[in-house]
Each structure stands twice: as structure tokens, then as C-alpha cells.
Coordinates of C-alpha atoms in Angstrom, one line a residue:
M1 CA 72.5 72.4 101.1
Q2 CA 75.8 70.9 101.1
S3 CA 74.4 68.5 98.8
F4 CA 72.9 69.9 96.1
G5 CA 76.8 71.2 95.6
L6 CA 75.2 74.9 95.0
H7 CA 79.2 76.4 96.4
Y8 CA 79.6 75.6 92.0
L9 CA 76.7 78.1 91.1
P10 CA 78.7 81.0 92.2
I11 CA 81.8 79.7 90.3
T12 CA 79.8 78.9 87.0
F13 CA 78.9 82.3 87.6
S14 CA 81.7 83.9 87.6
L15 CA 83.8 82.8 85.0
L16 CA 80.8 83.7 82.9
V17 CA 80.6 87.2 83.1
I18 CA 84.3 87.5 82.3
I19 CA 83.6 85.8 79.4
T20 CA 81.5 87.8 77.8
F21 CA 83.5 90.5 78.6
I22 CA 86.4 89.3 76.9
I23 CA 84.1 87.9 74.3
S24 CA 82.8 91.5 73.7
Y25 CA 85.8 92.8 74.1
A26 CA 87.8 90.9 71.8
M27 CA 84.7 92.2 69.1
S28 CA 84.1 95.1 69.7
A29 CA 88.2 95.7 69.6
A30 CA 88.6 93.9 66.0
F31 CA 85.7 96.0 65.0
G32 CA 87.9 98.8 65.1
D33 CA 84.0 100.1 67.6
V34 CA 86.7 101.0 70.8
S35 CA 89.8 101.5 71.6
I36 CA 92.4 99.1 72.4
L37 CA 93.6 99.9 76.2
F38 CA 90.8 100.3 79.0
P39 CA 87.9 100.8 77.4
Y40 CA 84.3 100.6 79.2
I41 CA 82.4 98.4 79.6
S42 CA 78.9 99.7 78.2
D43 CA 81.5 100.7 75.6
L44 CA 81.6 96.8 74.6
G45 CA 78.5 97.0 73.9
T46 CA 77.2 100.0 72.3
L47 CA 76.9 98.7 68.7
A48 CA 76.6 95.3 67.2
P49 CA 76.9 93.4 66.7
E50 CA 78.9 92.9 70.1
S51 CA 76.2 94.6 71.6
C52 CA 73.6 91.4 70.5
V53 CA 76.5 89.1 72.6
F54 CA 76.7 91.3 75.2
G55 CA 73.4 91.8 75.9
Q56 CA 72.3 88.1 75.5
L57 CA 75.9 86.5 77.6
L58 CA 74.5 89.9 81.0
N59 CA 71.0 88.0 80.9
L60 CA 72.8 84.6 81.5
C61 CA 75.2 86.6 83.9
S62 CA 71.9 88.4 85.7
F63 CA 70.1 85.3 86.1
L64 CA 72.8 83.1 88.2
G65 CA 73.8 85.8 90.1
C66 CA 70.3 86.5 90.7
L67 CA 70.2 82.1 92.1
C68 CA 73.3 83.5 93.9
I69 CA 72.2 85.7 95.7
Y70 CA 68.9 83.3 96.2
C71 CA 71.3 81.2 97.8
W72 CA 73.4 83.2 100.2
Y73 CA 69.6 84.0 101.7
G74 CA 68.7 80.6 102.2
H75 CA 71.8 80.4 104.0
Q76 CA 71.2 83.2 106.2
I77 CA 67.7 82.3 106.8
E78 CA 69.2 78.3 107.4
R79 CA 71.9 80.1 109.8
L80 CA 69.5 82.2 111.5
E81 CA 66.8 80.0 112.2
N82 CA 69.2 77.8 114.0
M83 CA 70.6 80.4 116.4
G84 CA 67.3 81.9 117.6
S85 CA 67.1 85.7 116.0
P86 CA 64.7 87.9 115.9
R87 CA 62.1 88.9 114.3
S88 CA 64.3 92.1 113.1
H89 CA 66.9 90.1 111.8
F90 CA 65.4 88.3 109.1
I91 CA 63.3 91.5 107.6
F92 CA 67.0 92.7 107.5
A93 CA 67.7 89.4 104.8
R94 CA 64.1 90.2 102.6
V95 CA 65.1 93.9 102.4
T96 CA 69.1 93.0 101.4
L97 CA 67.9 90.0 99.0
A98 CA 65.5 92.4 97.9
F99 CA 68.8 94.5 97.4
G100 CA 71.2 91.7 95.8
L101 CA 68.5 91.2 93.5
T102 CA 67.8 94.9 91.8
A103 CA 71.7 94.7 91.4
G104 CA 71.0 91.6 89.1
L105 CA 68.7 93.1 87.5
G106 CA 70.6 95.8 87.0
L107 CA 72.9 94.4 84.9
S108 CA 70.1 93.2 82.6
V109 CA 69.2 96.2 81.9
V110 CA 72.3 97.5 81.3
G111 CA 73.4 95.4 79.2
N112 CA 70.4 95.3 76.7
F113 CA 69.3 99.0 76.8
Q114 CA 72.9 100.7 75.1
E115 CA 73.8 104.5 76.1
T116 CA 74.1 105.6 72.4
S117 CA 70.2 104.8 72.5
V118 CA 68.6 104.5 75.7
L119 CA 71.2 106.8 77.8
T120 CA 68.8 107.0 80.4
V121 CA 68.0 103.9 80.9
H122 CA 71.3 102.5 80.3
L123 CA 72.1 104.4 83.6
I124 CA 69.5 103.7 85.6
G125 CA 70.6 99.6 85.0
A126 CA 74.0 101.0 86.2
L127 CA 73.2 103.6 89.2
M128 CA 70.9 99.1 89.7
T129 CA 73.9 97.1 89.5
F130 CA 76.5 100.2 90.8
G131 CA 74.0 101.4 93.7
F132 CA 72.4 98.7 94.9
G133 CA 75.6 96.5 94.3
T134 CA 77.0 97.8 96.9
L135 CA 74.7 98.4 99.3
Y136 CA 74.4 94.7 99.4
T137 CA 78.0 93.8 100.3
I138 CA 77.5 96.8 102.8
M139 CA 74.3 94.3 104.8
V140 CA 75.6 91.3 104.4
S141 CA 79.0 92.3 106.1
H142 CA 76.6 93.5 108.8
T143 CA 75.1 90.9 108.6
S144 CA 78.0 88.9 108.7
R145 CA 78.6 91.0 112.0
A146 CA 76.4 91.2 113.7
H147 CA 73.9 88.4 112.9
L148 CA 75.4 85.7 112.3
D149 CA 78.4 85.8 114.6
S150 CA 81.5 85.4 112.2
P151 CA 85.3 84.9 112.8
K152 CA 86.2 88.5 114.0
W153 CA 89.1 88.4 110.8
L154 CA 86.3 87.9 108.8
R155 CA 84.1 90.1 110.6
T156 CA 86.7 92.5 109.3
L157 CA 88.0 92.4 106.4
R158 CA 83.9 91.7 104.6
V159 CA 83.8 95.0 106.4
S160 CA 86.8 96.8 105.2
L161 CA 86.0 96.2 101.7
A162 CA 82.7 96.8 101.8
V163 CA 84.0 100.9 103.2
T164 CA 86.9 100.4 100.5
C165 CA 84.4 99.7 97.4
S166 CA 81.9 101.8 98.6
V167 CA 84.9 104.5 98.5
A168 CA 85.6 104.3 95.1
F169 CA 82.0 103.6 93.9
V170 CA 81.3 107.1 95.4
A171 CA 85.1 108.1 93.6
M172 CA 84.0 106.9 90.0
F173 CA 81.7 107.4 89.9
L174 CA 82.6 111.3 90.3
F175 CA 85.3 111.6 87.8
A176 CA 83.5 109.9 85.7
G177 CA 81.2 112.5 85.6
L178 CA 83.4 115.6 85.3
T179 CA 85.1 113.9 82.3
R180 CA 82.2 113.9 80.3
K181 CA 80.5 117.4 81.3
G182 CA 80.4 119.2 78.5
I183 CA 82.8 116.3 76.3
N184 CA 81.3 114.4 74.0
L185 CA 83.6 111.6 74.4
P186 CA 83.8 109.2 71.5
H187 CA 83.8 105.4 71.8
K188 CA 87.5 104.9 70.9
W189 CA 90.3 107.7 73.3
E190 CA 93.2 108.1 74.8
P191 CA 94.0 106.7 78.4
G192 CA 94.7 110.2 79.9
E193 CA 90.8 111.1 79.3
K194 CA 89.4 108.4 82.1
V195 CA 92.7 107.5 83.9
I196 CA 91.5 108.7 87.0
T197 CA 88.6 107.1 86.5
L198 CA 89.8 103.8 86.3
I199 CA 92.5 103.9 89.1
F200 CA 89.3 103.7 91.8
R201 CA 88.4 101.4 89.4
K202 CA 91.4 99.4 89.9
I203 CA 91.4 99.6 93.7
M204 CA 87.4 98.0 93.5
Y205 CA 89.3 95.1 91.2
I206 CA 92.1 94.9 94.4
S207 CA 89.1 95.1 97.4
A208 CA 87.2 92.2 95.4
C209 CA 89.7 89.6 94.8
M210 CA 91.2 90.6 97.8
L211 CA 87.5 87.9 99.3
H212 CA 89.2 85.5 97.7
A213 CA 92.9 85.5 99.8
P214 CA 92.2 83.6 102.8
W215 CA 90.5 80.0 100.9
P216 CA 93.7 78.6 98.6
N217 CA 90.7 76.6 96.8
P218 CA 92.3 76.6 92.8
C219 CA 89.1 77.4 91.6
R220 CA 89.0 80.5 93.4
I221 CA 92.5 81.1 92.6
S222 CA 91.5 80.8 88.7
V223 CA 89.0 82.8 89.1
T224 CA 91.4 85.7 90.6
I225 CA 93.7 85.5 88.0
L226 CA 90.8 85.8 85.2
C227 CA 90.1 88.7 86.6
Y228 CA 92.7 90.9 86.3
L229 CA 92.8 89.5 82.9
N230 CA 90.8 91.8 81.6
D231 CA 91.0 94.8 84.2
S232 CA 88.7 97.9 82.6
C233 CA 85.6 95.5 83.0
V234 CA 84.1 97.5 86.2
L235 CA 80.9 95.3 86.8
T236 CA 82.8 92.2 86.9
L237 CA 84.1 93.8 90.6
W238 CA 80.4 94.0 92.2
F239 CA 79.9 90.3 91.3
L240 CA 82.7 89.2 92.4
V241 CA 82.2 91.1 95.0
I242 CA 78.6 89.1 95.7
T243 CA 80.4 86.1 94.5
S244 CA 82.9 86.7 97.3
I245 CA 81.0 86.9 100.0
Y246 CA 78.3 83.9 99.0
W247 CA 81.6 82.1 99.2
V248 CA 82.9 82.9 102.8
A249 CA 79.1 82.0 103.4
Y250 CA 80.3 78.8 102.7
F251 CA 83.1 79.0 105.3
D252 CA 80.8 80.1 108.4
F253 CA 78.6 77.0 107.0
F254 CA 80.4 74.5 107.2
T255 CA 83.0 75.7 110.2

């Protein structure tokens, strides 16, 4: 696994996701289609021509994300075989893979079905990405704790961040629902209208980026810095979490 340089794959994926949102934001803001400060990520890909670029790039991100998830699965299976693990651990690994691939597919659905055109499908894609992405991080954290015998500090870190992301996920959707209830919100809005939702997005960003901190690799640090440059793009969170867990998996493998 080491000979193919798979550790460059999540770096490419993370950078592509961030670049996708930066390009979409720049186009949307230039055409005056969204608010300059903290726009919703879905609003960036709602109107043409930015929606075309947004959808195409998210398709590429979805493919790379699924590839990263499958690489983690292959690493996990290899570790389980070397440890002589029971059959139930392999079944759990396959379920984890299915959840992760569902989250990756959801990213493509979100990018290709705009909220103003096919809202139901767009929301289903968002639930696939956010919901199954959160479950995926929880399951990988459990695998690290119960199946792979990772170091105690590493298990604690993963579990803590998974819990933080889960709480922020629930809170974000709760306040987003309350914000939209009975209100027809435009693409261009005042920051005070959605401030609570954005606070929980920020919490999720911090918890995701913290996964990079214990390993001072310049490439990982650069990905973390770029994440903060595009603070309002909540989709970056989930796949930074997946990418970060993939990095930690390589930490286990090399040690």
C-alpha cells in the first residue's frame, strides 16, 4: 500500500473540494447572486453559470472522496487480517464502507440537483452527505477504539471529534429548520438571519481541522489553512473529517 503513494490522494481530494467552493463563491459573488459574507454552500451552485461549474467539480470531488473511503476500507481489512480479527469486525468494516460511499454519492447529488429546482432531491443528497458522513466518522472512531487497537490518545481524539461533529450536525439542522420555517429566504441575506447555524458550522470546522494538528506535515497544515479561508462552506467539513481519519489510518499503518 505504501508503494503507490496513496497518502497523496486525500491531499488532492481536500484541495479540490476547497478549490470547488472558492471558485463557486467567486463566480456567485461576482454575478451578485449570493451575499458576500457567509453564503450558504447550496446557494453557490443554484444559478447558472456557476451551477454548471459547481456540479461538475463536485462530481470529481465525489469520485475522489469515494476513492479515499475505499482506500481506508482496504487498509482496515489489511489490519484486521493481520490481527486475526473475528468475522463480525469484517462485516462492520463493510457496513462502514457502505455508509462512507453513500456520503460520497450524496455530494454528487447535492451538486447536480439545485435547491431552487429540485428541492426534495437536493435535501436527500444533503442528508446523505451530512447524515451518513457523520455516521461514517462515528463508525471509524469505533473501529479505531474497538477493532484496530490504536493508541489511547488517538482513540480519545477520534471519539471526541466524532461526538463534536455529531452534536454540531444536529444543532445545525435544527437551527437551519427554525430559520427557514415560514420564511422565504433569498440568496442574498443579512448575517444576523442565520448566525446560530453558522456558529455550529464553525464548531464543526474546528473539530475537523483539529484532526490534522498532531501530525505537523506541511501538506496537511496547508489544507487546514485553506479550509479556514473558505469558512462558510459546510460541505468541506465532512470530507475533511473523512480525509483526516484516512490520514490517521496511515499513522496507524506506518507505526
